[in-house]
XYZ file of C-alpha atoms in Angstrom:
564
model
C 0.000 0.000 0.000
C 1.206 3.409 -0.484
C 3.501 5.297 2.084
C 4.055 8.808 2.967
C 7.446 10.101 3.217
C 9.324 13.351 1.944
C 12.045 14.832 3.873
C 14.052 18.004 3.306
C 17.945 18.977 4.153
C 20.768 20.970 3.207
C 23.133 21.460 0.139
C 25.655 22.929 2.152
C 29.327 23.772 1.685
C 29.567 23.812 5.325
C 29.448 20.095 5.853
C 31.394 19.508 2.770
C 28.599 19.108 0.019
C 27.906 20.520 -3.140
C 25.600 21.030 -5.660
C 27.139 19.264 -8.501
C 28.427 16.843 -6.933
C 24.454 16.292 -5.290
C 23.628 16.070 -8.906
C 25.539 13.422 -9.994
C 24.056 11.262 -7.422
C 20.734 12.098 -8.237
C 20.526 11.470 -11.856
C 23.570 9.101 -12.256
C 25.985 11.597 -15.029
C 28.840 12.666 -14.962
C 28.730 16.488 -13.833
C 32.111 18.452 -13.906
C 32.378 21.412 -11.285
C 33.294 24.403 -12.841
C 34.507 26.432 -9.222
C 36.260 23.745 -7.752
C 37.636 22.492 -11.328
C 36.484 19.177 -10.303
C 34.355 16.253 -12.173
C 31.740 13.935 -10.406
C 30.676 10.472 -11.205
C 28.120 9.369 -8.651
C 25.489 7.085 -8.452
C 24.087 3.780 -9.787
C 22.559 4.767 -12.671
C 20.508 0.812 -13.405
C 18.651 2.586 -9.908
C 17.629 5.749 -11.926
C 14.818 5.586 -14.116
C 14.017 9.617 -15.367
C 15.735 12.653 -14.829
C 13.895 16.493 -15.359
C 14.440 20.197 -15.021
C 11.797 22.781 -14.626
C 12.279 25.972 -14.492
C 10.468 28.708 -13.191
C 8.888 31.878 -15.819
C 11.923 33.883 -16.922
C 14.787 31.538 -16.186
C 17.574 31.468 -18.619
C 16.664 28.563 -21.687
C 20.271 27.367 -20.629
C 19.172 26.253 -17.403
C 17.166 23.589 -18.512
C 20.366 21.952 -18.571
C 20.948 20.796 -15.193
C 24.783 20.525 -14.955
C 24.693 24.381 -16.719
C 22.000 25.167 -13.457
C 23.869 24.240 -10.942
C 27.058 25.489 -12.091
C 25.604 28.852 -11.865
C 24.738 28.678 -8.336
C 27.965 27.144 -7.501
C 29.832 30.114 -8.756
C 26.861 32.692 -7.442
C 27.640 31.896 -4.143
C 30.390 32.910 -2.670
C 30.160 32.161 1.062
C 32.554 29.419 2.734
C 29.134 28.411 4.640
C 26.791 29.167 1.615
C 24.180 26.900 0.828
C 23.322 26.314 -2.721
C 20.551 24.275 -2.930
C 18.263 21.986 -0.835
C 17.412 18.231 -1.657
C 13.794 16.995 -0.844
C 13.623 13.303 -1.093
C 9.723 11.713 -1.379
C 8.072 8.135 -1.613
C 6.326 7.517 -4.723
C 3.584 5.553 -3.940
C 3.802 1.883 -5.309
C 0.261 2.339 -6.876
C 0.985 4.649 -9.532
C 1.825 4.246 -13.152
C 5.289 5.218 -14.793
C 3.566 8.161 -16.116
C 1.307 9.197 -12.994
C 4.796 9.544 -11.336
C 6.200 11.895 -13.704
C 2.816 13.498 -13.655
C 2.432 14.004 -9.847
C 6.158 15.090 -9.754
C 5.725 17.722 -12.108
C 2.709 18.783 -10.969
C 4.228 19.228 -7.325
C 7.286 21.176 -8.084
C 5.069 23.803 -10.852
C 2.778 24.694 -8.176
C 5.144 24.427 -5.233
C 8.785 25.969 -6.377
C 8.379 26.753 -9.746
C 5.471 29.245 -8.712
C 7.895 31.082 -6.194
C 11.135 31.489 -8.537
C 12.990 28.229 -7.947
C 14.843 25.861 -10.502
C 14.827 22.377 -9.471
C 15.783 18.698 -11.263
C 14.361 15.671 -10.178
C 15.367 12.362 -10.477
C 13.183 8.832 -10.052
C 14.425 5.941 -8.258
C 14.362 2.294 -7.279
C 16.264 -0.698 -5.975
C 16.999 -1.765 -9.380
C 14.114 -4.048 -9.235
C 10.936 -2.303 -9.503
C 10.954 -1.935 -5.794
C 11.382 1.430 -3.407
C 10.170 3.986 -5.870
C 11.119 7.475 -4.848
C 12.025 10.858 -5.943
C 15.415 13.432 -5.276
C 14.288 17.119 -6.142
C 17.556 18.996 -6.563
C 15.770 23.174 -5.484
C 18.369 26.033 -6.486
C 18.230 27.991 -3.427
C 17.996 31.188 -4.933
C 15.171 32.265 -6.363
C 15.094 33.796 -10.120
C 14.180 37.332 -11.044
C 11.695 36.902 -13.777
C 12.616 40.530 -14.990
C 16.320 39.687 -15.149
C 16.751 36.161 -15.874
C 19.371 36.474 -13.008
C 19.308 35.426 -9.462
C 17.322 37.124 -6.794
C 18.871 38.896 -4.329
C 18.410 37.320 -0.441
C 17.025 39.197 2.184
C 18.118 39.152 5.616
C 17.120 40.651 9.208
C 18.944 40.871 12.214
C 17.057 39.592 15.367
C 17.762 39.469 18.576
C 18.605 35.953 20.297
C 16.105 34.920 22.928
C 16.607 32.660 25.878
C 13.857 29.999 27.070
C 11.750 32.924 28.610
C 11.648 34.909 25.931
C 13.864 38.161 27.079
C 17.348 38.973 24.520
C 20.358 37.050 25.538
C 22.948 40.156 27.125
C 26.864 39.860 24.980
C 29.241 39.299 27.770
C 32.638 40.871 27.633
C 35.139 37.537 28.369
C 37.764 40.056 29.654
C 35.641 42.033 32.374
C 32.467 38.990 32.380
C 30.368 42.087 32.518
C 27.770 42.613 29.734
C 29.250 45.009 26.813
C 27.938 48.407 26.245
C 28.425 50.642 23.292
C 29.967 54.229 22.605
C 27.582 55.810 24.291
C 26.956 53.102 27.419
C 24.320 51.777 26.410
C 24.059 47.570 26.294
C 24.208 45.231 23.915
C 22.455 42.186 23.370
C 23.207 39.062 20.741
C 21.944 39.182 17.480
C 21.741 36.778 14.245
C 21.511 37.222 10.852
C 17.688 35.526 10.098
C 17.712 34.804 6.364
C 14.033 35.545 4.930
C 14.407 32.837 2.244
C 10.709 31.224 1.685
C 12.076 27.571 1.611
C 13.801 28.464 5.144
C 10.658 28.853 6.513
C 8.621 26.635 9.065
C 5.378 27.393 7.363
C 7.044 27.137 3.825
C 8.093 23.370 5.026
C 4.831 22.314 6.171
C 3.016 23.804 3.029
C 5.965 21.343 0.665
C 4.341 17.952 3.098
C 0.766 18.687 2.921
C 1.237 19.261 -0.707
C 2.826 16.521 -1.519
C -0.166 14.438 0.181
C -2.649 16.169 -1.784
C -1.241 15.420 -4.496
C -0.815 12.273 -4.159
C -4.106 11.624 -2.827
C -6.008 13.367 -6.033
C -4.294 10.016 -7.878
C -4.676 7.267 -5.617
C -8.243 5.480 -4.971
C -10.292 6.250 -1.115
C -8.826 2.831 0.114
C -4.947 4.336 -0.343
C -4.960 7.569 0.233
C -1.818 9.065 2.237
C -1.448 11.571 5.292
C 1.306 13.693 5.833
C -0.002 14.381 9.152
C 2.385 12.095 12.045
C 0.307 9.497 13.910
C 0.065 12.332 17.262
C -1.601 14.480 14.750
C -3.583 12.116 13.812
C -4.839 11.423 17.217
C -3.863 7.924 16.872
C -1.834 5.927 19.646
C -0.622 3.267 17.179
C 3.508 3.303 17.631
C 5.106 5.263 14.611
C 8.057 2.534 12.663
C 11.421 4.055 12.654
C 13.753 4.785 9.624
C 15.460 1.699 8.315
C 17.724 3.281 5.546
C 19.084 1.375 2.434
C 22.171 -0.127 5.318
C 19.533 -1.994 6.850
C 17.807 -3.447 3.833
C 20.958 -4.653 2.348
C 21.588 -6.558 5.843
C 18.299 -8.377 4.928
C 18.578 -8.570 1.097
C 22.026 -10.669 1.860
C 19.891 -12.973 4.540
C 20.651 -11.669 7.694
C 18.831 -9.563 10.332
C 18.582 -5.747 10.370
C 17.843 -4.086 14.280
C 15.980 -1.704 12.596
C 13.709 -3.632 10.453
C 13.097 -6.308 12.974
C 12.006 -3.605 15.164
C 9.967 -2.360 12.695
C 8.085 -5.776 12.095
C 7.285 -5.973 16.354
C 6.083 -2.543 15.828
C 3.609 -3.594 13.075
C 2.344 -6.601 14.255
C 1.466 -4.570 17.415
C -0.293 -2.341 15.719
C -1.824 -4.922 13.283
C -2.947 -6.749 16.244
C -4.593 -3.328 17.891
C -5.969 -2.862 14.759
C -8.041 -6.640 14.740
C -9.087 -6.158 18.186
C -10.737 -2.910 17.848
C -12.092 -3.899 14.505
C -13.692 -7.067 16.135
C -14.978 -5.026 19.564
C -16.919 -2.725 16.644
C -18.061 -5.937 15.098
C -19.385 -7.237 18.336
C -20.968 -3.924 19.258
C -22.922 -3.436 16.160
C -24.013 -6.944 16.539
C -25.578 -6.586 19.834
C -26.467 -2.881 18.774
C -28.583 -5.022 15.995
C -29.785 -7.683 18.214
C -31.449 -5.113 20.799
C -32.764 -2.946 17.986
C -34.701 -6.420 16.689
C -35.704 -7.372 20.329
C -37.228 -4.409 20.830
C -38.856 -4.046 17.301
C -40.811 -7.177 18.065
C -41.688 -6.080 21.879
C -43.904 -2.989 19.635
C -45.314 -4.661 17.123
C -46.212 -7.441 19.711
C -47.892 -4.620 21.961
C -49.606 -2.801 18.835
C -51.672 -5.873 17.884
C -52.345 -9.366 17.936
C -50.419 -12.212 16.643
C -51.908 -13.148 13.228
C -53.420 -16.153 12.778
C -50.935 -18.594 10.412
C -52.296 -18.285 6.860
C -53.234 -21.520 5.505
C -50.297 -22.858 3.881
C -51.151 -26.584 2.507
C -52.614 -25.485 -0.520
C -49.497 -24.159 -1.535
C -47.915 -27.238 -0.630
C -47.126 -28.491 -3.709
C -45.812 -25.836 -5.665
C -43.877 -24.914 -2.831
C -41.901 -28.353 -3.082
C -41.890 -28.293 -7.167
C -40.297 -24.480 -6.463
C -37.604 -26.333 -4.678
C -36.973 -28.662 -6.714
C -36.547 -26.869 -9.633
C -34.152 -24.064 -8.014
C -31.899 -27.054 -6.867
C -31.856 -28.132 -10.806
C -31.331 -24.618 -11.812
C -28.353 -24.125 -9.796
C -26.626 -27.552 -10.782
C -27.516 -26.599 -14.528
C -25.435 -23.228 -13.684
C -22.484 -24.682 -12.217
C -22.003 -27.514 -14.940
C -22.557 -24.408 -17.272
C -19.464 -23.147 -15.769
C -17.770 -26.065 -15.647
C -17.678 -26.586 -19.380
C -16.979 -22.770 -19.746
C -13.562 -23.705 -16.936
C -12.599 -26.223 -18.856
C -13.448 -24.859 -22.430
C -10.776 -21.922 -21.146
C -8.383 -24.549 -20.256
C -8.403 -26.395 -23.413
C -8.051 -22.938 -25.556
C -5.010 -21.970 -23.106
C -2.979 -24.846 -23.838
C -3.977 -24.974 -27.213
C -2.297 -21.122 -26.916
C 0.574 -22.492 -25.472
C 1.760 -24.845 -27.963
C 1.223 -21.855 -30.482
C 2.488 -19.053 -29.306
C 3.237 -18.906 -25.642
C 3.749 -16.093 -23.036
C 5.769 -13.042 -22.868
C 7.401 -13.838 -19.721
C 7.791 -17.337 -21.350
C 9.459 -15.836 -24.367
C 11.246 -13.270 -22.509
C 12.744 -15.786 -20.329
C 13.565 -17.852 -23.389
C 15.444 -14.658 -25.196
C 17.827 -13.962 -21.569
C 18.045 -17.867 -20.798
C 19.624 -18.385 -24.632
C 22.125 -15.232 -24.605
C 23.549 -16.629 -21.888
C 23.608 -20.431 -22.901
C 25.005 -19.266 -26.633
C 28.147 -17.972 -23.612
C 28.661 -21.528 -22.046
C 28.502 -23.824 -25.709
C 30.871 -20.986 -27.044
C 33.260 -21.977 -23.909
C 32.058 -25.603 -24.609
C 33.360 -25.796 -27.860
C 36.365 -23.700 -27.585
C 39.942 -25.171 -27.601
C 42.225 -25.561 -24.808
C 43.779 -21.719 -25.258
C 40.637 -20.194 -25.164
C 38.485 -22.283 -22.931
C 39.449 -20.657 -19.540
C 38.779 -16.734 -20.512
C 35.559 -17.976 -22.302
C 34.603 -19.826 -19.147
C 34.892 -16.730 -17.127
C 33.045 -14.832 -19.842
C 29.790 -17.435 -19.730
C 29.971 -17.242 -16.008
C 29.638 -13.282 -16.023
C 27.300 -13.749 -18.806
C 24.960 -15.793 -16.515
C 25.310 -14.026 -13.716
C 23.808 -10.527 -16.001
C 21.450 -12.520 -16.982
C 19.994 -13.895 -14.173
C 19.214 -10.602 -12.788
C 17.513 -9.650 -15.940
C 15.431 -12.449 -15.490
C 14.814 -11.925 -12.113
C 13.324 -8.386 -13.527
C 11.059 -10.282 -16.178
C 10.056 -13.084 -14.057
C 10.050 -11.340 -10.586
C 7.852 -14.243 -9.011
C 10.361 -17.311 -9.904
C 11.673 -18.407 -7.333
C 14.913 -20.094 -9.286
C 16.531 -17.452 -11.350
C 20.276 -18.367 -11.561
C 21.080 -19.276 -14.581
C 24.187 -21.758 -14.794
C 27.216 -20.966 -16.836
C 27.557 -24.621 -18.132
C 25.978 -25.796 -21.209
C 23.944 -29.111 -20.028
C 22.901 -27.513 -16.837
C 21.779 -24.650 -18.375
C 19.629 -26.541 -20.985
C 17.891 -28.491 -18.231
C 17.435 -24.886 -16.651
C 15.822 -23.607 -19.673
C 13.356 -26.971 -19.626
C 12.554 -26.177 -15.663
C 12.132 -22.329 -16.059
C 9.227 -23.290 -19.465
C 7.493 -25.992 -17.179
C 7.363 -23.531 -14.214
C 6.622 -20.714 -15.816
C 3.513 -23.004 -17.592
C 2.112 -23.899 -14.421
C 2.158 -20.671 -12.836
C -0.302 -19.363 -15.701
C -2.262 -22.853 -15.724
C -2.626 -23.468 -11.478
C -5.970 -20.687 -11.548
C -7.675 -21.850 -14.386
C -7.220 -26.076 -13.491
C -8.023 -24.970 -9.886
C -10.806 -23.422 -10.880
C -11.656 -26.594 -12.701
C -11.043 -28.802 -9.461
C -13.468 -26.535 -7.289
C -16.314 -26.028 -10.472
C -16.139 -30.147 -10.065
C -16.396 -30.025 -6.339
C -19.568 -27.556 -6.233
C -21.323 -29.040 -8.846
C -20.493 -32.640 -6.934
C -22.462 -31.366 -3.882
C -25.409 -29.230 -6.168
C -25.903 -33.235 -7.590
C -25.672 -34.908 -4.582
C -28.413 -31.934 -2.622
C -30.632 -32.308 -5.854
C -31.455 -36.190 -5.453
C -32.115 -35.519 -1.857
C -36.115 -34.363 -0.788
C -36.402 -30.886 0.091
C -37.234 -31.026 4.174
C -40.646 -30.733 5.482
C -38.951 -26.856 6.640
C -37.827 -25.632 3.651
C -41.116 -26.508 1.849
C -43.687 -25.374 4.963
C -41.211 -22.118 4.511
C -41.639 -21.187 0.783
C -45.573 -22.206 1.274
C -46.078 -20.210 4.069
C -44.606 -17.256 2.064
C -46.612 -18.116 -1.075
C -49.671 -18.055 1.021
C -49.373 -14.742 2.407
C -48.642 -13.483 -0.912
C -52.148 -14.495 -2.252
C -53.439 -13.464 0.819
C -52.155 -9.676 -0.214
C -52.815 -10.164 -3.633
C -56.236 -10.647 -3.026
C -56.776 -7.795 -0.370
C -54.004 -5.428 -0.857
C -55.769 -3.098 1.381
C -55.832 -5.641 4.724
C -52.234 -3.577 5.904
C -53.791 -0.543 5.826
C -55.217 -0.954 9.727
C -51.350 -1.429 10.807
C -49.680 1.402 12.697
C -47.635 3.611 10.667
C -43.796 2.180 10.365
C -41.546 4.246 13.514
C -38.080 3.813 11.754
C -36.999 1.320 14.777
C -38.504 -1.798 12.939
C -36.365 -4.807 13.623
C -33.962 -6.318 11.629
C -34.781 -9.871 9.533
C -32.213 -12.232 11.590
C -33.624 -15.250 9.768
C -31.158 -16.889 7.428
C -33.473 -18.770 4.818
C -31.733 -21.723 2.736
C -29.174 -20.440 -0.030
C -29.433 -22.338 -2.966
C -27.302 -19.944 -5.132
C -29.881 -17.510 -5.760
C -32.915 -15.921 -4.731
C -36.115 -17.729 -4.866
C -38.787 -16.283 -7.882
C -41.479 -17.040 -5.435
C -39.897 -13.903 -3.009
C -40.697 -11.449 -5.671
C -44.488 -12.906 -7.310
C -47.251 -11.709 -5.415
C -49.808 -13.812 -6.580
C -49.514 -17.989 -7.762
C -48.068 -18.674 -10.534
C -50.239 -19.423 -13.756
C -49.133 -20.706 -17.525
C -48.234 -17.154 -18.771
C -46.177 -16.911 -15.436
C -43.800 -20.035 -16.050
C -43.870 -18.645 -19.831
C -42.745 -15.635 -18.838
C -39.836 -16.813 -16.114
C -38.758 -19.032 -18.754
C -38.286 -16.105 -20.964
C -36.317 -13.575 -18.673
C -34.302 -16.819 -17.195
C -33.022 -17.281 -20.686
C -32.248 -13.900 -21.397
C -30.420 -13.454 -18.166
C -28.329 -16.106 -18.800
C -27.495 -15.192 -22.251
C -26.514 -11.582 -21.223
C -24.401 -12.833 -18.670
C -22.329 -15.170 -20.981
C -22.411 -12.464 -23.747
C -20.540 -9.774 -21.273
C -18.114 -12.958 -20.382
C -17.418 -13.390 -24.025
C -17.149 -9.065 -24.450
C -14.001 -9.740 -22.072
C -10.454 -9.698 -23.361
C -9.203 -13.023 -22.859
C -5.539 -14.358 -23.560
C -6.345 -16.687 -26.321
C -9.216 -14.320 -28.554
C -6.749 -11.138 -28.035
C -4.451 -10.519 -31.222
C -1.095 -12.800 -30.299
C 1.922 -10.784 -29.280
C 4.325 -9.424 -31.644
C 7.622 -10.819 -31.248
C 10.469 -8.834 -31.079
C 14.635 -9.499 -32.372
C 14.983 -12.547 -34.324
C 14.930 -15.092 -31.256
C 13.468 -18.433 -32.523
């Protein structure tokens, strides 16, 4: 589910950092420094996935051109404690598409730093495997004169420094200990320079998060929405999870445990567990909530008026247990319809198969051969060559197997071996698993079509119970009953809003009775006319199945290279 996360800090020269070299990282190029003389070559860049520059109205068209951005702000500040730009890092949630991310990115820093006069670049990332998607925003901090094209001057106030109560901090004379005084004796206090810099601001800060949430949240369905708010804010007394960095998750990618991230997972199955309980305490309470409201709806009607006499059901008898009967054959006439439908898909899937396959299967088949052309090259080479060609089908494999980790994520053997047999019996395993993974739904669909329609058999030679049919008569009776004097109810008390709820739980045969819905018994024209909206029910529902795309009516994929 999606996260919220999106943290802000410091480009500063002070701690050693710069802006190209911040760059670099962020959108894996090589960036050279043109104050410091110096070139940078950061980054992973299999991790990044799109780099962009906006740029607010009146910038410089140079500056769209992110190495020629931040160059100028290198060399515009001058400072040995300046800070040049400010990095905001935020969570892309997992829901969105490739180009909702670009979208909601874009959208963010227009409205948020473009509007106000800042440049910025941003950069997507992940883990290299789909996983951890996130965002570096790279913010010139200096804002851009529209009029000028140049940079904006910063303003700055001097204020005085205030102690814990509030009242100005006096400047001490370390000679005498005595507070200074000026000129003309009069005292001095401490002051600091305050820079007035919007994206220095508190308020400017919280703005950037509760942005970012919105918009976000203007993408993502009610069921994922995010909050920038903290869990205190929230008034929530779940525990927050800490920070476990990418140190952490590399302890646990290579098999071991991470302190932080098994903390993390006792923190969430606390809260998942505070979580059940209070969802099963509402449970309970609307139950009983329910159950009173029905007690007490029978207490009034019971107090209003007499019990009616029971209508006279016996005459209805028989219709009552043909009903029955012929809902029980209904329903096992449905389920062996979609039995042959299960196993009609099944057929035309493996039928697909042995003509034109997957494209994870023929992806698989495309990495799996480029590295077994490696080993039969090594295979077949002569004594002079065979150890460097070895080595070569080895690191061969080894590239391959994590692309096919990327096009197969779900397969749970993806190293491919670096010698010829092994990797042809490889190639055989990774075809036969990746075969059952797209068969197992449909043939266990199958299996449980066959178990349902096993038990709708075996409940349709069996005799409806004296119950069921004293039930449906009893209802068919007091049908008539209104049918013929539709104006009997009209005596009753007016309806309070505090009628009880129907607790009954009447036999489920797959569907609701006919007989709920007639008011009156059923004559020729009636069966005629069930008959005749039973059939076109059906045959809408199987024409909107056969309106869906499936695998095997869709247009076969278009291979790409020359693979065979």
């Amino acid at each position: 589910m999606a996260i919220y996360h999106l943290s802000v800090s410091n480009v500063s020269r002070a701690s050693g950092s710069k802006a190209t070299a911040t760059l670099s990282y962020i959108s894996g190029r090589r960036v050279h420094d043109e104050r410091r003389g110096e070139t940078y070559d950061y980054g992973r860049k299999e991790r990044v996935l799109r780099v962009g520059t906006l740029l607010p109205e009146g910038a410089p068209a140079e500056y769209a051109d992110p190495a020629v951005l931040f160059n100028a702000v290198e060399l515009h500040e001058t400072g040995r404690t300046a800070r040049p730009a400010k990095k905001i890092v935020v969570a892309l949630p997992r829901e969105f598409t490739p180009r909702q991310r670009v979208q909601a990115l874009e959208e963010y820093i227009r409205e948020n730093l473009n509007a106000d006069g800042y440049a910025a670049t941003y950069a997507i990332h992940d883990d290299g495997r789909g996983n951890n998607p996130h965002a570096h925003i790279l913010v010139a901090n200096r804002q851009i004169d529209p009029a000028t094209g140049g940079w904006a001057r910063l303003k700055q106030r001097m204020e005085y420094v205030l102690d814990e109560r509030g009242e100005r901090v006096p400047l001490i004379d370390p000679e005498t200990g005595r507070q200074k005084t000026d000129k003309r004796g009069r005292r001095q206090w401490k002051r600091t320079s305050v820079s007035l810099n919007p994206l220095d601001r508190k308020a400017k800060l919280k703005a950037l998060r509760e942005s970012w949430a919105n918009t976000c949240n203007a993408r993502l369905d009610e069921t994922a929405r995010i909050d920038h708010r903290s869990l205190e804010d929230q008034g929530s007394d779940l525990e927050p999870t800490i920070h476990e960095g990418y140190a952490a998750r590399a302890i646990e990618r290579a098999g071991g445990v991470s302190e932080r991230c098994q903390t993390n997972r006792e923190i969430r199955r606390s809260n998942s567990l505070l979580t059940a309980v209070r969802a099963e305490l509402g449970r309970i309470f609307d139950r009983l909530g329910e159950l009173f409201a029905a007690k007490i709806g029978r207490l009034r009607r019971r107090q209003a008026r007499p019990e009616p006499a029971e209508p006279n059901w016996r005459y209805f008898e028989g219709d009552a247990r043909r009903q029955l009967e012929a809902d029980k054959a209904d329903h096992t006439a449905a389920i062996r319809g979609k039995l042959m439908d299960a196993r009609a898909d099944v057929g035309n899937r493996e039928e697909w198969w042995r003509s034109h396959g997957t494209e994870e299967h023929e992806a698989a088949k495309q990495i799996i051969d480029v590295a077994r052309a490696a080993s039969r090259e090594a295979r077949d080479a002569n004594i002079f060559k065979r150890g460097r060609l070895l080595r070569n089908a080895e690191q061969v494999a080894g590239e391959q197997s994590e692309r096919l980790r990327g096009a197969v994520p779900w397969l749970e053997d993806a190293d491919i071996p670096a010698d010829w047999d092994q990797a042809n019996r490889f190639r055989m395993r990774t075809t036969k698993a990746i075969y059952d993974h797209d068969m197992q739904p449909r043939i266990r669909l199958v299996a449980e079509l066959e178990r349902r329609l096993e038990q709708a058999e075996r409940a349709e030679s069996e005799r409806p119970s004296p119950e069921q049919v004293k039930a449906l008569a009893l209802r068919m009776a007091e049908q008539r009953a209104q049918a013929e004097n539709p104006t009997q109810d009209t005596k009753r008390p007016a309806p309070s809003g505090d009628e009880p709820l129907d607790l009954s739980e009447p036999e489920d045969w797959g569907e609701a009775s006919p007989f709920e819905s007639r008011q009156a018994p059923r004559t020729k024209a009636d069966l005629l006319n069930e008959i005749r909206q039973r059939t076109d029910r059906l045959t809408g529902q199987r024409e909107a199945e056969q309106r869906q795309i499936d695998p095997w009516s869709a247009q076969p994929p278009q291979r790409r290279g020359h693979g065979r």
